[in-house]
Amino acid sequence: MATKTKDDLTEMRRRYALACEAVSTSYDEAEADRRFVNVPGEQWDQKLKARRGDRPTYEFPKLETHCRQVINEMRQGRPQGKVRGMEESDKGLAELMNGICRDIEARSNADQAYDIAYECAVEGGLGHWRIVTDYRSQDDFELDVFVKPIRNPFSVKWDAASIELD
């Protein structure tokens, strides 16, 4: 049993290393993009900044304003998913499923997760949230579904072998 667990851990570490390697370039670029938008002094290349010496390095942070505008427009008109029945008899079930989805989003404050993911996506090209199951309270035995934010989009590693976008 112990060798099976050890083999599983070795395989998981190997897959994690492959995933990290596959996304490292795009994650580095996304992180640089987010710094360019949010961190004063990051609009200049470090080599150019050093070469300028004591001369001023002016910045005109216009991109932050444009990013805020795009983010606020999304907040004004949030995109929402909709469940649709394939046949006429499925319409009632689809309406019920829509209600369940809205209830899950309302209970878990999903708008916050969507906002964080969208802000990260606008500024750096990457944004994530996750769907988890958890107990509503300690005394409860039923699992509920929640939408949770992922504040650090670089903590998510995509499968290097995946073919589909989702």
PDB file of C-alpha atoms in Angstrom:
ATOM      1  CA  MET A   1       0.000   0.000   0.000  1.00  0.00           C
ATOM      2  CA  ALA A   2       2.847   2.402   0.857  1.00  0.00           C
ATOM      3  CA  THR A   3       4.534   1.907  -2.537  1.00  0.00           C
ATOM      4  CA  LYS A   4       1.236   2.643  -4.311  1.00  0.00           C
ATOM      5  CA  THR A   5       0.931   5.934  -2.413  1.00  0.00           C
ATOM      6  CA  LYS A   6       4.561   6.771  -3.150  1.00  0.00           C
ATOM      7  CA  ASP A   7       4.055   6.056  -6.858  1.00  0.00           C
ATOM      8  CA  ASP A   8       0.932   8.235  -6.874  1.00  0.00           C
ATOM      9  CA  LEU A   9       2.787  11.104  -5.217  1.00  0.00           C
ATOM     10  CA  THR A  10       5.650  10.790  -7.684  1.00  0.00           C
ATOM     11  CA  GLU A  11       3.206  10.877 -10.589  1.00  0.00           C
ATOM     12  CA  MET A  12       1.395  13.901  -9.127  1.00  0.00           C
ATOM     13  CA  ARG A  13       4.677  15.765  -8.699  1.00  0.00           C
ATOM     14  CA  ARG A  14       5.710  14.911 -12.252  1.00  0.00           C
ATOM     15  CA  ARG A  15       2.395  16.191 -13.645  1.00  0.00           C
ATOM     16  CA  TYR A  16       2.612  19.333 -11.517  1.00  0.00           C
ATOM     17  CA  ALA A  17       6.111  20.035 -12.834  1.00  0.00           C
ATOM     18  CA  LEU A  18       4.866  19.567 -16.408  1.00  0.00           C
ATOM     19  CA  ALA A  19       1.948  21.928 -15.787  1.00  0.00           C
ATOM     20  CA  CYS A  20       4.242  24.555 -14.230  1.00  0.00           C
ATOM     21  CA  GLU A  21       6.611  24.300 -17.165  1.00  0.00           C
ATOM     22  CA  ALA A  22       3.780  24.571 -19.697  1.00  0.00           C
ATOM     23  CA  VAL A  23       2.333  27.785 -18.221  1.00  0.00           C
ATOM     24  CA  SER A  24       5.512  29.475 -16.985  1.00  0.00           C
ATOM     25  CA  THR A  25       5.980  31.757 -20.001  1.00  0.00           C
ATOM     26  CA  SER A  26       2.384  32.923 -20.192  1.00  0.00           C
ATOM     27  CA  TYR A  27       2.174  33.364 -16.406  1.00  0.00           C
ATOM     28  CA  ASP A  28       5.386  35.435 -16.382  1.00  0.00           C
ATOM     29  CA  GLU A  29       3.988  37.671 -19.114  1.00  0.00           C
ATOM     30  CA  ALA A  30       0.650  38.017 -17.323  1.00  0.00           C
ATOM     31  CA  GLU A  31       2.399  38.934 -14.088  1.00  0.00           C
ATOM     32  CA  ALA A  32       4.466  41.563 -15.899  1.00  0.00           C
ATOM     33  CA  ASP A  33       1.274  42.965 -17.451  1.00  0.00           C
ATOM     34  CA  ARG A  34      -0.401  43.258 -14.046  1.00  0.00           C
ATOM     35  CA  ARG A  35       2.665  44.984 -12.599  1.00  0.00           C
ATOM     36  CA  PHE A  36       2.715  47.376 -15.574  1.00  0.00           C
ATOM     37  CA  VAL A  37      -0.872  48.397 -14.828  1.00  0.00           C
ATOM     38  CA  ASN A  38      -0.741  48.528 -11.011  1.00  0.00           C
ATOM     39  CA  VAL A  39       2.797  49.170  -9.755  1.00  0.00           C
ATOM     40  CA  PRO A  40       4.384  52.621 -10.065  1.00  0.00           C
ATOM     41  CA  GLY A  41       7.790  52.436 -11.707  1.00  0.00           C
ATOM     42  CA  GLU A  42       7.092  49.230 -13.643  1.00  0.00           C
ATOM     43  CA  GLN A  43       6.350  50.933 -16.963  1.00  0.00           C
ATOM     44  CA  TRP A  44      10.062  51.246 -17.613  1.00  0.00           C
ATOM     45  CA  ASP A  45      12.313  48.343 -18.506  1.00  0.00           C
ATOM     46  CA  GLN A  46      14.834  47.906 -15.673  1.00  0.00           C
ATOM     47  CA  LYS A  47      17.833  48.024 -18.031  1.00  0.00           C
ATOM     48  CA  LEU A  48      16.660  51.272 -19.616  1.00  0.00           C
ATOM     49  CA  LYS A  49      15.889  52.731 -16.206  1.00  0.00           C
ATOM     50  CA  ALA A  50      19.402  51.898 -14.967  1.00  0.00           C
ATOM     51  CA  ARG A  51      20.967  53.295 -18.127  1.00  0.00           C
ATOM     52  CA  ARG A  52      19.174  56.625 -17.626  1.00  0.00           C
ATOM     53  CA  GLY A  53      20.898  57.097 -14.290  1.00  0.00           C
ATOM     54  CA  ASP A  54      19.678  60.242 -12.504  1.00  0.00           C
ATOM     55  CA  ARG A  55      17.558  61.461 -15.386  1.00  0.00           C
ATOM     56  CA  PRO A  56      13.811  61.354 -14.737  1.00  0.00           C
ATOM     57  CA  THR A  57      11.713  58.425 -15.881  1.00  0.00           C
ATOM     58  CA  TYR A  58       8.247  59.807 -16.383  1.00  0.00           C
ATOM     59  CA  GLU A  59       5.213  57.564 -16.453  1.00  0.00           C
ATOM     60  CA  PHE A  60       1.728  58.225 -17.725  1.00  0.00           C
ATOM     61  CA  PRO A  61      -0.513  55.597 -16.088  1.00  0.00           C
ATOM     62  CA  LYS A  62      -3.425  55.790 -18.516  1.00  0.00           C
ATOM     63  CA  LEU A  63      -3.892  52.039 -18.750  1.00  0.00           C
ATOM     64  CA  GLU A  64      -5.176  51.739 -15.179  1.00  0.00           C
ATOM     65  CA  THR A  65      -8.046  54.098 -16.024  1.00  0.00           C
ATOM     66  CA  HIS A  66      -8.987  52.098 -19.101  1.00  0.00           C
ATOM     67  CA  CYS A  67      -8.870  48.832 -17.153  1.00  0.00           C
ATOM     68  CA  ARG A  68     -11.169  50.312 -14.472  1.00  0.00           C
ATOM     69  CA  GLN A  69     -13.580  51.401 -17.200  1.00  0.00           C
ATOM     70  CA  VAL A  70     -13.765  47.888 -18.683  1.00  0.00           C
ATOM     71  CA  ILE A  71     -14.157  46.301 -15.234  1.00  0.00           C
ATOM     72  CA  ASN A  72     -16.908  48.731 -14.223  1.00  0.00           C
ATOM     73  CA  GLU A  73     -18.771  48.126 -17.490  1.00  0.00           C
ATOM     74  CA  MET A  74     -18.756  44.409 -16.714  1.00  0.00           C
ATOM     75  CA  ARG A  75     -20.139  45.113 -13.239  1.00  0.00           C
ATOM     76  CA  GLN A  76     -22.952  47.184 -14.747  1.00  0.00           C
ATOM     77  CA  GLY A  77     -24.069  44.407 -17.088  1.00  0.00           C
ATOM     78  CA  ARG A  78     -22.912  41.098 -15.693  1.00  0.00           C
ATOM     79  CA  PRO A  79     -22.956  38.169 -18.082  1.00  0.00           C
ATOM     80  CA  GLN A  80     -24.973  35.235 -16.748  1.00  0.00           C
ATOM     81  CA  GLY A  81     -25.332  31.660 -17.816  1.00  0.00           C
ATOM     82  CA  LYS A  82     -28.703  30.167 -18.651  1.00  0.00           C
ATOM     83  CA  VAL A  83     -29.886  26.566 -18.609  1.00  0.00           C
ATOM     84  CA  ARG A  84     -32.061  25.662 -21.582  1.00  0.00           C
ATOM     85  CA  GLY A  85     -34.027  22.491 -22.164  1.00  0.00           C
ATOM     86  CA  MET A  86     -33.328  20.484 -25.299  1.00  0.00           C
ATOM     87  CA  GLU A  87     -36.967  19.561 -25.780  1.00  0.00           C
ATOM     88  CA  GLU A  88     -40.289  21.208 -24.943  1.00  0.00           C
ATOM     89  CA  SER A  89     -40.776  18.892 -21.968  1.00  0.00           C
ATOM     90  CA  ASP A  90     -37.449  20.005 -20.460  1.00  0.00           C
ATOM     91  CA  LYS A  91     -38.426  23.684 -20.043  1.00  0.00           C
ATOM     92  CA  GLY A  92     -39.729  23.230 -16.494  1.00  0.00           C
ATOM     93  CA  LEU A  93     -36.577  21.397 -15.454  1.00  0.00           C
ATOM     94  CA  ALA A  94     -34.441  24.104 -17.083  1.00  0.00           C
ATOM     95  CA  GLU A  95     -36.263  26.811 -15.107  1.00  0.00           C
ATOM     96  CA  LEU A  96     -35.720  24.829 -11.921  1.00  0.00           C
ATOM     97  CA  MET A  97     -32.007  24.439 -12.694  1.00  0.00           C
ATOM     98  CA  ASN A  98     -31.741  28.199 -13.398  1.00  0.00           C
ATOM     99  CA  GLY A  99     -33.232  28.847  -9.966  1.00  0.00           C
ATOM    100  CA  ILE A 100     -30.779  26.472  -8.308  1.00  0.00           C
ATOM    101  CA  CYS A 101     -27.847  28.145 -10.084  1.00  0.00           C
ATOM    102  CA  ARG A 102     -29.006  31.624  -9.003  1.00  0.00           C
ATOM    103  CA  ASP A 103     -29.441  30.372  -5.436  1.00  0.00           C
ATOM    104  CA  ILE A 104     -25.904  28.943  -5.403  1.00  0.00           C
ATOM    105  CA  GLU A 105     -24.531  32.240  -6.726  1.00  0.00           C
ATOM    106  CA  ALA A 106     -26.477  34.288  -4.171  1.00  0.00           C
ATOM    107  CA  ARG A 107     -25.521  32.109  -1.165  1.00  0.00           C
ATOM    108  CA  SER A 108     -21.848  32.041  -2.051  1.00  0.00           C
ATOM    109  CA  ASN A 109     -21.513  35.717  -3.050  1.00  0.00           C
ATOM    110  CA  ALA A 110     -20.394  34.632  -6.499  1.00  0.00           C
ATOM    111  CA  ASP A 111     -20.318  38.217  -7.776  1.00  0.00           C
ATOM    112  CA  GLN A 112     -17.198  38.789  -5.686  1.00  0.00           C
ATOM    113  CA  ALA A 113     -15.491  35.751  -7.222  1.00  0.00           C
ATOM    114  CA  TYR A 114     -16.488  36.874 -10.723  1.00  0.00           C
ATOM    115  CA  ASP A 115     -15.245  40.426 -10.074  1.00  0.00           C
ATOM    116  CA  ILE A 116     -11.847  39.236  -8.838  1.00  0.00           C
ATOM    117  CA  ALA A 117     -11.440  36.865 -11.779  1.00  0.00           C
ATOM    118  CA  TYR A 118     -12.523  39.498 -14.292  1.00  0.00           C
ATOM    119  CA  GLU A 119     -10.182  42.125 -12.844  1.00  0.00           C
ATOM    120  CA  CYS A 120      -7.255  39.709 -13.049  1.00  0.00           C
ATOM    121  CA  ALA A 121      -8.245  38.773 -16.606  1.00  0.00           C
ATOM    122  CA  VAL A 122      -8.461  42.393 -17.761  1.00  0.00           C
ATOM    123  CA  GLU A 123      -5.139  43.367 -16.203  1.00  0.00           C
ATOM    124  CA  GLY A 124      -3.122  40.255 -17.009  1.00  0.00           C
ATOM    125  CA  GLY A 125      -5.132  37.919 -19.214  1.00  0.00           C
ATOM    126  CA  LEU A 126      -5.812  35.295 -16.507  1.00  0.00           C
ATOM    127  CA  GLY A 127      -8.680  35.003 -14.072  1.00  0.00           C
ATOM    128  CA  HIS A 128     -10.149  32.024 -12.233  1.00  0.00           C
ATOM    129  CA  TRP A 129     -12.784  31.042  -9.736  1.00  0.00           C
ATOM    130  CA  ARG A 130     -13.661  27.631  -8.387  1.00  0.00           C
ATOM    131  CA  ILE A 131     -16.780  25.675  -7.598  1.00  0.00           C
ATOM    132  CA  VAL A 132     -16.546  23.701  -4.361  1.00  0.00           C
ATOM    133  CA  THR A 133     -18.767  21.676  -2.082  1.00  0.00           C
ATOM    134  CA  ASP A 134     -18.773  22.341   1.635  1.00  0.00           C
ATOM    135  CA  TYR A 135     -20.995  22.019   4.693  1.00  0.00           C
ATOM    136  CA  ARG A 136     -23.169  25.044   5.399  1.00  0.00           C
ATOM    137  CA  SER A 137     -22.545  24.710   9.141  1.00  0.00           C
ATOM    138  CA  GLN A 138     -20.713  22.358  11.484  1.00  0.00           C
ATOM    139  CA  ASP A 139     -23.950  20.671  12.561  1.00  0.00           C
ATOM    140  CA  ASP A 140     -25.125  20.059   9.001  1.00  0.00           C
ATOM    141  CA  PHE A 141     -24.633  16.761   7.160  1.00  0.00           C
ATOM    142  CA  GLU A 142     -25.596  17.979   3.692  1.00  0.00           C
ATOM    143  CA  LEU A 143     -23.066  19.382   1.274  1.00  0.00           C
ATOM    144  CA  ASP A 144     -23.833  22.637  -0.533  1.00  0.00           C
ATOM    145  CA  VAL A 145     -22.241  24.030  -3.684  1.00  0.00           C
ATOM    146  CA  PHE A 146     -20.346  27.332  -3.478  1.00  0.00           C
ATOM    147  CA  VAL A 147     -18.526  29.599  -5.938  1.00  0.00           C
ATOM    148  CA  LYS A 148     -15.250  30.749  -4.382  1.00  0.00           C
ATOM    149  CA  PRO A 149     -12.753  33.345  -5.605  1.00  0.00           C
ATOM    150  CA  ILE A 150      -9.163  32.576  -6.490  1.00  0.00           C
ATOM    151  CA  ARG A 151      -7.300  35.754  -5.608  1.00  0.00           C
ATOM    152  CA  ASN A 152      -3.980  34.649  -7.096  1.00  0.00           C
ATOM    153  CA  PRO A 153      -4.553  33.525 -10.694  1.00  0.00           C
ATOM    154  CA  PHE A 154      -1.000  32.183 -10.854  1.00  0.00           C
ATOM    155  CA  SER A 155      -1.792  29.522  -8.258  1.00  0.00           C
ATOM    156  CA  VAL A 156      -3.864  27.629 -10.856  1.00  0.00           C
ATOM    157  CA  LYS A 157      -1.894  25.291 -13.081  1.00  0.00           C
ATOM    158  CA  TRP A 158      -3.492  24.113 -16.304  1.00  0.00           C
ATOM    159  CA  ASP A 159      -3.097  20.574 -17.570  1.00  0.00           C
ATOM    160  CA  ALA A 160      -0.315  20.590 -20.168  1.00  0.00           C
ATOM    161  CA  ALA A 161      -1.888  17.662 -22.012  1.00  0.00           C
ATOM    162  CA  SER A 162      -5.380  19.131 -22.313  1.00  0.00           C
ATOM    163  CA  ILE A 163      -6.803  19.701 -25.775  1.00  0.00           C
ATOM    164  CA  GLU A 164     -10.146  21.372 -25.007  1.00  0.00           C
ATOM    165  CA  LEU A 165     -10.202  24.976 -23.769  1.00  0.00           C
ATOM    166  CA  ASP A 166     -12.377  24.124 -20.755  1.00  0.00           C
TER     167      ASP A 166
END
